[in-house]
PDB file of C-alpha atoms in Angstrom:
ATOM      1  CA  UNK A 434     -67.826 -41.318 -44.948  1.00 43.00           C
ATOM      2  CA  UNK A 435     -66.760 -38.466 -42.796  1.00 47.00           C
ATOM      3  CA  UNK A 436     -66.551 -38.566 -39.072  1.00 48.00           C
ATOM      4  CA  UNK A 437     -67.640 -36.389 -36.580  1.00 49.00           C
ATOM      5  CA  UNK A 438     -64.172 -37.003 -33.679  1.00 50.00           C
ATOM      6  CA  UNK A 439     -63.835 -33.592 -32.731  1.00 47.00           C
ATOM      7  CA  UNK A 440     -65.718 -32.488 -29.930  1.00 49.00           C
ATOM      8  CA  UNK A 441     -67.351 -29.160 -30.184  1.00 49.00           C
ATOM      9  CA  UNK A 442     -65.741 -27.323 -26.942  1.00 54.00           C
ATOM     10  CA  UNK A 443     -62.353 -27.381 -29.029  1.00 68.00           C
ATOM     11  CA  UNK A 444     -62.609 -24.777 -31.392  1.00 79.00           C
ATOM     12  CA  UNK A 445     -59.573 -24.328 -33.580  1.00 84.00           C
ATOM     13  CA  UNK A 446     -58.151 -20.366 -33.275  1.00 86.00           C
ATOM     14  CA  UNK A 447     -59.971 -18.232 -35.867  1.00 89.00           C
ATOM     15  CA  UNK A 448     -62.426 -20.584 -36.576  1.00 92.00           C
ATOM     16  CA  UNK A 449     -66.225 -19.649 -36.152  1.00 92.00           C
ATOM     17  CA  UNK A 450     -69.186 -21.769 -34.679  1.00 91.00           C
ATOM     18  CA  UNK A 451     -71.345 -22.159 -37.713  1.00 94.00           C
ATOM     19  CA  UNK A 452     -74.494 -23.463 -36.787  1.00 96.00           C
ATOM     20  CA  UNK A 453     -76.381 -25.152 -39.969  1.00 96.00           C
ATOM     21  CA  UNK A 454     -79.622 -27.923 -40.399  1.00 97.00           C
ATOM     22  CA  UNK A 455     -79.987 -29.424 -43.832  1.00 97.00           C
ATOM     23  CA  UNK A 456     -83.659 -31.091 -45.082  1.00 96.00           C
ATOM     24  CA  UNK A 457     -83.921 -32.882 -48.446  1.00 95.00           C
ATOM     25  CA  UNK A 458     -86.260 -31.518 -50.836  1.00 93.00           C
ATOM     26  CA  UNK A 459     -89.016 -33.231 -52.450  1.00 79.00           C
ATOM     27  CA  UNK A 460     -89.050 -32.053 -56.261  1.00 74.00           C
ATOM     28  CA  UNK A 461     -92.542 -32.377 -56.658  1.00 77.00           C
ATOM     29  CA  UNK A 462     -92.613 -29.727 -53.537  1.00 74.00           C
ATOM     30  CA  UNK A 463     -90.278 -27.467 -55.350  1.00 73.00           C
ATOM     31  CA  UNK A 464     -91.265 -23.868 -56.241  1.00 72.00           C
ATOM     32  CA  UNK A 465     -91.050 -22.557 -59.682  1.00 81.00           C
ATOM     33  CA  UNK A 466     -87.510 -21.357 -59.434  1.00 87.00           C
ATOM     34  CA  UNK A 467     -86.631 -20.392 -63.300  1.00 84.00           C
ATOM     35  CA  UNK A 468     -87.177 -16.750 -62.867  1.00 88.00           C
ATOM     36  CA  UNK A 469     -85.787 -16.351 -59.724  1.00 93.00           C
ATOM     37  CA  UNK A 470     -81.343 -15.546 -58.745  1.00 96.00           C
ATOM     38  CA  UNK A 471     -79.286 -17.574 -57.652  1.00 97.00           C
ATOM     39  CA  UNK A 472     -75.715 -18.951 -56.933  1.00 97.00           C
ATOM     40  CA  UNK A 473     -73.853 -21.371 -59.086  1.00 98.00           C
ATOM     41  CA  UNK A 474     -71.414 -23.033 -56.679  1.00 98.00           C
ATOM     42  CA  UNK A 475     -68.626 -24.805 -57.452  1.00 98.00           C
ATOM     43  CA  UNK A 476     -67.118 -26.890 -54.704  1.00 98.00           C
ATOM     44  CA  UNK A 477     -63.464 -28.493 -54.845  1.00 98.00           C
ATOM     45  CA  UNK A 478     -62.938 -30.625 -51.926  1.00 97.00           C
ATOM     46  CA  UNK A 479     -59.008 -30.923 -51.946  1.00 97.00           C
ATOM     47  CA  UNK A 480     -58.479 -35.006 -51.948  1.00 96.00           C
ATOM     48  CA  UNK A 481     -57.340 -36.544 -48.730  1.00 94.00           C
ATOM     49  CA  UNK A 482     -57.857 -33.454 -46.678  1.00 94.00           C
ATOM     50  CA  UNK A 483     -60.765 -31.574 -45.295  1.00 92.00           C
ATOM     51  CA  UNK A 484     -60.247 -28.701 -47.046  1.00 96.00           C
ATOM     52  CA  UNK A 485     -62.772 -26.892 -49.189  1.00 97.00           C
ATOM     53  CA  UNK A 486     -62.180 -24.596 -52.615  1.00 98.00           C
ATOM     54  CA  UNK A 487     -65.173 -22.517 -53.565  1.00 98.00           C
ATOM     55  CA  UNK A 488     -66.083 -20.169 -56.910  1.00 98.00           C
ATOM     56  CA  UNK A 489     -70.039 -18.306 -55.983  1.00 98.00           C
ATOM     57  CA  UNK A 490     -70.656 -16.781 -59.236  1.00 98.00           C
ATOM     58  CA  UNK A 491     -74.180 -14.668 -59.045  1.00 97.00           C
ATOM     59  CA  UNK A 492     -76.291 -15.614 -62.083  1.00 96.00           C
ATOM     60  CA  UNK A 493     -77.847 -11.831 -62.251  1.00 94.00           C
ATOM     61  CA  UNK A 494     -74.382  -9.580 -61.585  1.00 95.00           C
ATOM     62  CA  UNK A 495     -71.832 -12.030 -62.675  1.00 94.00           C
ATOM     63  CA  UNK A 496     -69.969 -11.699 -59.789  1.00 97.00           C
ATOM     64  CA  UNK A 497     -67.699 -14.017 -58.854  1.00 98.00           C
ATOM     65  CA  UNK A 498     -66.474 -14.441 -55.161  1.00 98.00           C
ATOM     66  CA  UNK A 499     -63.566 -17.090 -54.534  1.00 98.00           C
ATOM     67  CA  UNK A 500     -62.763 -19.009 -51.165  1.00 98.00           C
ATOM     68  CA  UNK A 501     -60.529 -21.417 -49.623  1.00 98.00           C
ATOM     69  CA  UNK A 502     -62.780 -23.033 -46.350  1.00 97.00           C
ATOM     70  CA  UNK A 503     -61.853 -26.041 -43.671  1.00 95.00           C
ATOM     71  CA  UNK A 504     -64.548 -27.409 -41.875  1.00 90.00           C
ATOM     72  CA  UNK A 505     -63.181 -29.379 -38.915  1.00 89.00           C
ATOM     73  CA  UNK A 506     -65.358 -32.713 -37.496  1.00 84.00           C
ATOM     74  CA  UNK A 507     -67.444 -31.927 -34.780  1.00 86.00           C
ATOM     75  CA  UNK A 508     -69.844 -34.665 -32.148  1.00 88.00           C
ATOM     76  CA  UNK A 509     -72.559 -32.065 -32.648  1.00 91.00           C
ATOM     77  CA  UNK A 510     -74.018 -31.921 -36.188  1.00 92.00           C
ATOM     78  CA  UNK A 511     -75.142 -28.932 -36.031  1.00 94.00           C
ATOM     79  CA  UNK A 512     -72.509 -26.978 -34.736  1.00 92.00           C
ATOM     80  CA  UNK A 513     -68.866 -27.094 -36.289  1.00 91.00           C
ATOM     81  CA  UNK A 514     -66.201 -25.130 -36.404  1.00 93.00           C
ATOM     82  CA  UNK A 515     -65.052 -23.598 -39.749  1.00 95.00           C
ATOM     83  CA  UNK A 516     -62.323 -21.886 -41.135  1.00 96.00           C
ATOM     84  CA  UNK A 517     -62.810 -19.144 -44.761  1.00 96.00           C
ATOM     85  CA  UNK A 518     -60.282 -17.300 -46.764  1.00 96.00           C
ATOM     86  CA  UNK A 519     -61.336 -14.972 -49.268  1.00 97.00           C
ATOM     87  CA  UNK A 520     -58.755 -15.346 -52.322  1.00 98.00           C
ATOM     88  CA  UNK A 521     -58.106 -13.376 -55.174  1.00 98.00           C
ATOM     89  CA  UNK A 522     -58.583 -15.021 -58.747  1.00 98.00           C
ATOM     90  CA  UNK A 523     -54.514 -15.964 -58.805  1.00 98.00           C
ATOM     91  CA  UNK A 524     -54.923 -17.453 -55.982  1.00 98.00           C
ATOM     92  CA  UNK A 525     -57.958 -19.617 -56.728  1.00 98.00           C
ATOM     93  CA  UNK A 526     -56.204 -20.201 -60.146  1.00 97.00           C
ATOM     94  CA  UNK A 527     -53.359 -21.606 -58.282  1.00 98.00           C
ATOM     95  CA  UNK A 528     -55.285 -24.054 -55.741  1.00 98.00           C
ATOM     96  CA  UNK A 529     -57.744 -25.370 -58.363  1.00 97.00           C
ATOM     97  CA  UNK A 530     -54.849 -27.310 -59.556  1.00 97.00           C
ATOM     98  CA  UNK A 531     -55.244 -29.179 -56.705  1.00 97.00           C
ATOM     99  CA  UNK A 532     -56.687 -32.784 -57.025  1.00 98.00           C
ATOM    100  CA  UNK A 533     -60.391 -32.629 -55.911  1.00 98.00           C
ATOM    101  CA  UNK A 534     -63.546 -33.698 -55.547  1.00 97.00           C
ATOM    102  CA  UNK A 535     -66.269 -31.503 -57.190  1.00 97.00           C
ATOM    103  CA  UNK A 536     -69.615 -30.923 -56.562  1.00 97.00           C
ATOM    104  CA  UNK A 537     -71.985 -28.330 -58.700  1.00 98.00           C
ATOM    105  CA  UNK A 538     -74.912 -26.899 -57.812  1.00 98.00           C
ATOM    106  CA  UNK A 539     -77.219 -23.760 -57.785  1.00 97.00           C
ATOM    107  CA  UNK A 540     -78.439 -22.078 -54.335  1.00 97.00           C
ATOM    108  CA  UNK A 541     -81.256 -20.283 -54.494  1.00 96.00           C
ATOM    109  CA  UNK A 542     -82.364 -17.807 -51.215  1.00 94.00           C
ATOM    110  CA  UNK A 543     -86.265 -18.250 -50.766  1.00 92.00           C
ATOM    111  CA  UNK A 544     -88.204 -16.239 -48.030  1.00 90.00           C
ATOM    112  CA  UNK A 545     -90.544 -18.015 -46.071  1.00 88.00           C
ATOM    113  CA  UNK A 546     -92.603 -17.307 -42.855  1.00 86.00           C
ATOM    114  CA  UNK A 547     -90.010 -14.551 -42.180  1.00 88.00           C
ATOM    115  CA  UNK A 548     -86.998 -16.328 -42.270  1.00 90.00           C
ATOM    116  CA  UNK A 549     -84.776 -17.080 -45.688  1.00 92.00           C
ATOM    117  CA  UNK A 550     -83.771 -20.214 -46.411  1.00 95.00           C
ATOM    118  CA  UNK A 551     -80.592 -21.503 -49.298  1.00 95.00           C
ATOM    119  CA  UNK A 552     -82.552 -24.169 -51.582  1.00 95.00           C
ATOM    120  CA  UNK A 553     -79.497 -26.354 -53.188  1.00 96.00           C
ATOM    121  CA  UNK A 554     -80.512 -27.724 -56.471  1.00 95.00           C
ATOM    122  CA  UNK A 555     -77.511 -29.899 -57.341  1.00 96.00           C
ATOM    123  CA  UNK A 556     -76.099 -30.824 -60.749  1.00 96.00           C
ATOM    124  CA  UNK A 557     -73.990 -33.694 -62.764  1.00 95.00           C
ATOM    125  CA  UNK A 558     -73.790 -36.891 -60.317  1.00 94.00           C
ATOM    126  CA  UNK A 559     -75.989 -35.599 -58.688  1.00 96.00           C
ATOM    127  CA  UNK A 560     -79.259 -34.170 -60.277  1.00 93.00           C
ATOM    128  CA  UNK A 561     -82.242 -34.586 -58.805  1.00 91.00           C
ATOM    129  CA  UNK A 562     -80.592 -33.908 -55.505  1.00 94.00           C
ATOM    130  CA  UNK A 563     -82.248 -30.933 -53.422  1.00 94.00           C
ATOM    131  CA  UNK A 564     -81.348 -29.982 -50.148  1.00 96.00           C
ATOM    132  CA  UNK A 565     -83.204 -26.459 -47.896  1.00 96.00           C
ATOM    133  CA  UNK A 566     -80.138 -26.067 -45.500  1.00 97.00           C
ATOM    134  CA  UNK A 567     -80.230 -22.734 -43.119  1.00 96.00           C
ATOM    135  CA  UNK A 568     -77.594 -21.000 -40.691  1.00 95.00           C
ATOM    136  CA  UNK A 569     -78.362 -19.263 -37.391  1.00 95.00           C
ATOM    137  CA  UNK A 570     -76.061 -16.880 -34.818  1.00 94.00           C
ATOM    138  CA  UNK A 571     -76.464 -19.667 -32.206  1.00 94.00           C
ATOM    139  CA  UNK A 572     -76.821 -23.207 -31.862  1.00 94.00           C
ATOM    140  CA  UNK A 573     -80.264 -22.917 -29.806  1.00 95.00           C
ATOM    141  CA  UNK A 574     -81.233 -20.183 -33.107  1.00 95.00           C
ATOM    142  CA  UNK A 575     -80.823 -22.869 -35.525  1.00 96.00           C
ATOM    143  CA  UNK A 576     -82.614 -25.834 -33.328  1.00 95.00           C
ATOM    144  CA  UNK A 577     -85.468 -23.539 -32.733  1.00 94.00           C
ATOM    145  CA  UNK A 578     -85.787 -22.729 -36.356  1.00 94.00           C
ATOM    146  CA  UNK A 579     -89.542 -24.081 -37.989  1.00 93.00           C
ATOM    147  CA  UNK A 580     -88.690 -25.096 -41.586  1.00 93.00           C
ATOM    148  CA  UNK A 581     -91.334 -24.806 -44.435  1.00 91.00           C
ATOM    149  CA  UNK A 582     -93.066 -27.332 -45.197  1.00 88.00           C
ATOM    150  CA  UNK A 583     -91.371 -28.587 -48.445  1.00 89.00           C
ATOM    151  CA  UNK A 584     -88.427 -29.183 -46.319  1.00 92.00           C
ATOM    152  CA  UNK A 585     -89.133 -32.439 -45.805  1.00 91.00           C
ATOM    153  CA  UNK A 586     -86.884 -35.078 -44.084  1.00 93.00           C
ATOM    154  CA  UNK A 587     -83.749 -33.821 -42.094  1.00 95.00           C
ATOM    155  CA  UNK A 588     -80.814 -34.882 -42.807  1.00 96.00           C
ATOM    156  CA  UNK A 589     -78.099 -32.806 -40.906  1.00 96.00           C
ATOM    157  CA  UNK A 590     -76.990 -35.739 -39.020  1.00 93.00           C
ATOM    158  CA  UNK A 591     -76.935 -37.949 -41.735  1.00 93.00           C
ATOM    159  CA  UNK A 592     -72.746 -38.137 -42.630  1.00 91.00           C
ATOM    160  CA  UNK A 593     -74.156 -39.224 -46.274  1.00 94.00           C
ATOM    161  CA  UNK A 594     -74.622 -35.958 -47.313  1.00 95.00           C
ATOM    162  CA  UNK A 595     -71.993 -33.777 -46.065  1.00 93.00           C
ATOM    163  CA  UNK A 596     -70.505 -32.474 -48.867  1.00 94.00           C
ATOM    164  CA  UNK A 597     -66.958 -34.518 -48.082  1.00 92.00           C
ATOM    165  CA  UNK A 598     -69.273 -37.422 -48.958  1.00 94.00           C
ATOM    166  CA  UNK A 599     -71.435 -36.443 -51.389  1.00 96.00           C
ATOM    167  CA  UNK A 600     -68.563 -35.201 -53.823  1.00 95.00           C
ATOM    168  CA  UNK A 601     -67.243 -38.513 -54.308  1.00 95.00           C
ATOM    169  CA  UNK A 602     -70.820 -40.378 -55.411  1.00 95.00           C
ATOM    170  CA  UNK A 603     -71.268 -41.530 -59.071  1.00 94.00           C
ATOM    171  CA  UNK A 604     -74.412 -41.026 -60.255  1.00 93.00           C
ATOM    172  CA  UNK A 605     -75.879 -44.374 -59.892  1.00 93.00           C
ATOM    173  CA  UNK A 606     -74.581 -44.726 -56.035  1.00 94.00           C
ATOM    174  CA  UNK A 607     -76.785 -41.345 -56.201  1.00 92.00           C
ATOM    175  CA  UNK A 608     -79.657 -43.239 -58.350  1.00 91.00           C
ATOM    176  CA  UNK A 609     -79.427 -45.667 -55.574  1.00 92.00           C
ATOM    177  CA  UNK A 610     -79.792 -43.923 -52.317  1.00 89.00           C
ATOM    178  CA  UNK A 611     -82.559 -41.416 -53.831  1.00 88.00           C
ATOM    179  CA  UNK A 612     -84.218 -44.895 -54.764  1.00 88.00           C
ATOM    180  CA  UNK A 613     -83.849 -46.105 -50.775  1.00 89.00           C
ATOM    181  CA  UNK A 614     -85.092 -43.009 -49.673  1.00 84.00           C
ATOM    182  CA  UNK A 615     -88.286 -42.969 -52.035  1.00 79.00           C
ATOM    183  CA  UNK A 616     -86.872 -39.661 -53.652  1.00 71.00           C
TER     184      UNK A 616
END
């Protein structure tokens, strides 16, 4: 699993703070979410590095946006520093030839009490998966933040599902831990 050795005072030049909380989803809790938008997300994490290659293709518009991302460790698990290119479809074309790690999944944005919140309904290895995750300006933003109430137990801190980890789980080490965790 990933660690967290970098300690969040040493920010890398041109990185931001990005300030995040993750909850798993119960699927019985889950909204109807067949009519609504969404993301499909495809995320190639570049073996033996920590680097990140992402296709966001809008289900409604079609359109397609293409990065190239490093997240770097940090202490604090809610605050890390991160690192996004925005690349041009040669240049994804070129990196996705990279050996990876993928993950697939569809993000949905639902409004609630005010505040909007990315629902992540994953797919393959690991359906059945569901994680409310939401970003804030500020680290004290994010850790103030009330969550709805189908976001049930957090899991931010929780190295298992980081997406450096989570890409490389078959779907019965998946079975398994969603069996542990009464999911």
């Amino acid at each position: 699993m990933p660690s967290r050795p970098l300690h969040i005072s040493a920010i890398p030049k041109y990185a931001v703070l990005e300030n995040e909380r993750r909850f798993l989803v119960d699927k019985d809790e889950l909204l109807a979410l067949e009519n609504l938008p969404y993301w499909r997300i495809i995320d190639r994490y570049v073996v033996g590095t920590r680097l990140r290659l992402r296709s966001i293709a809008h289900s409604v518009t079609g359109n397609v946006e293409l990065k190239f991302c490093k997240k770097y460790p940090s202490m604090d698990p809610v605050s890390g520093a991160i690192v996004n290119m925005y690349l041009s479809p040669e240049e994804y074309e070129t990196l996705v030839a990279l050996p990876a790690w993928v993950i697939t999944k569809r993000r949905y944005q639902i409004a609630s009490d005010g505040q909007v919140f990315g629902l992540n309904v994953f797919e393959d290895n690991l359906t059945g998966l569901v994680l409310c995750e939401a970003e804030a300006q500020s680290r004290a933003a994010i850790v103030a933040m009330t969550f709805p109430p189908w976001a049930g137990r957090e899991v931010t801190d929780d190295l298992f599902f980081t997406g450096g980890h989570l890409c490389t789980l078959s779907a019965e080490q998946w079975r398994v831990k969603a069996l542990e965790l009464g999911h």
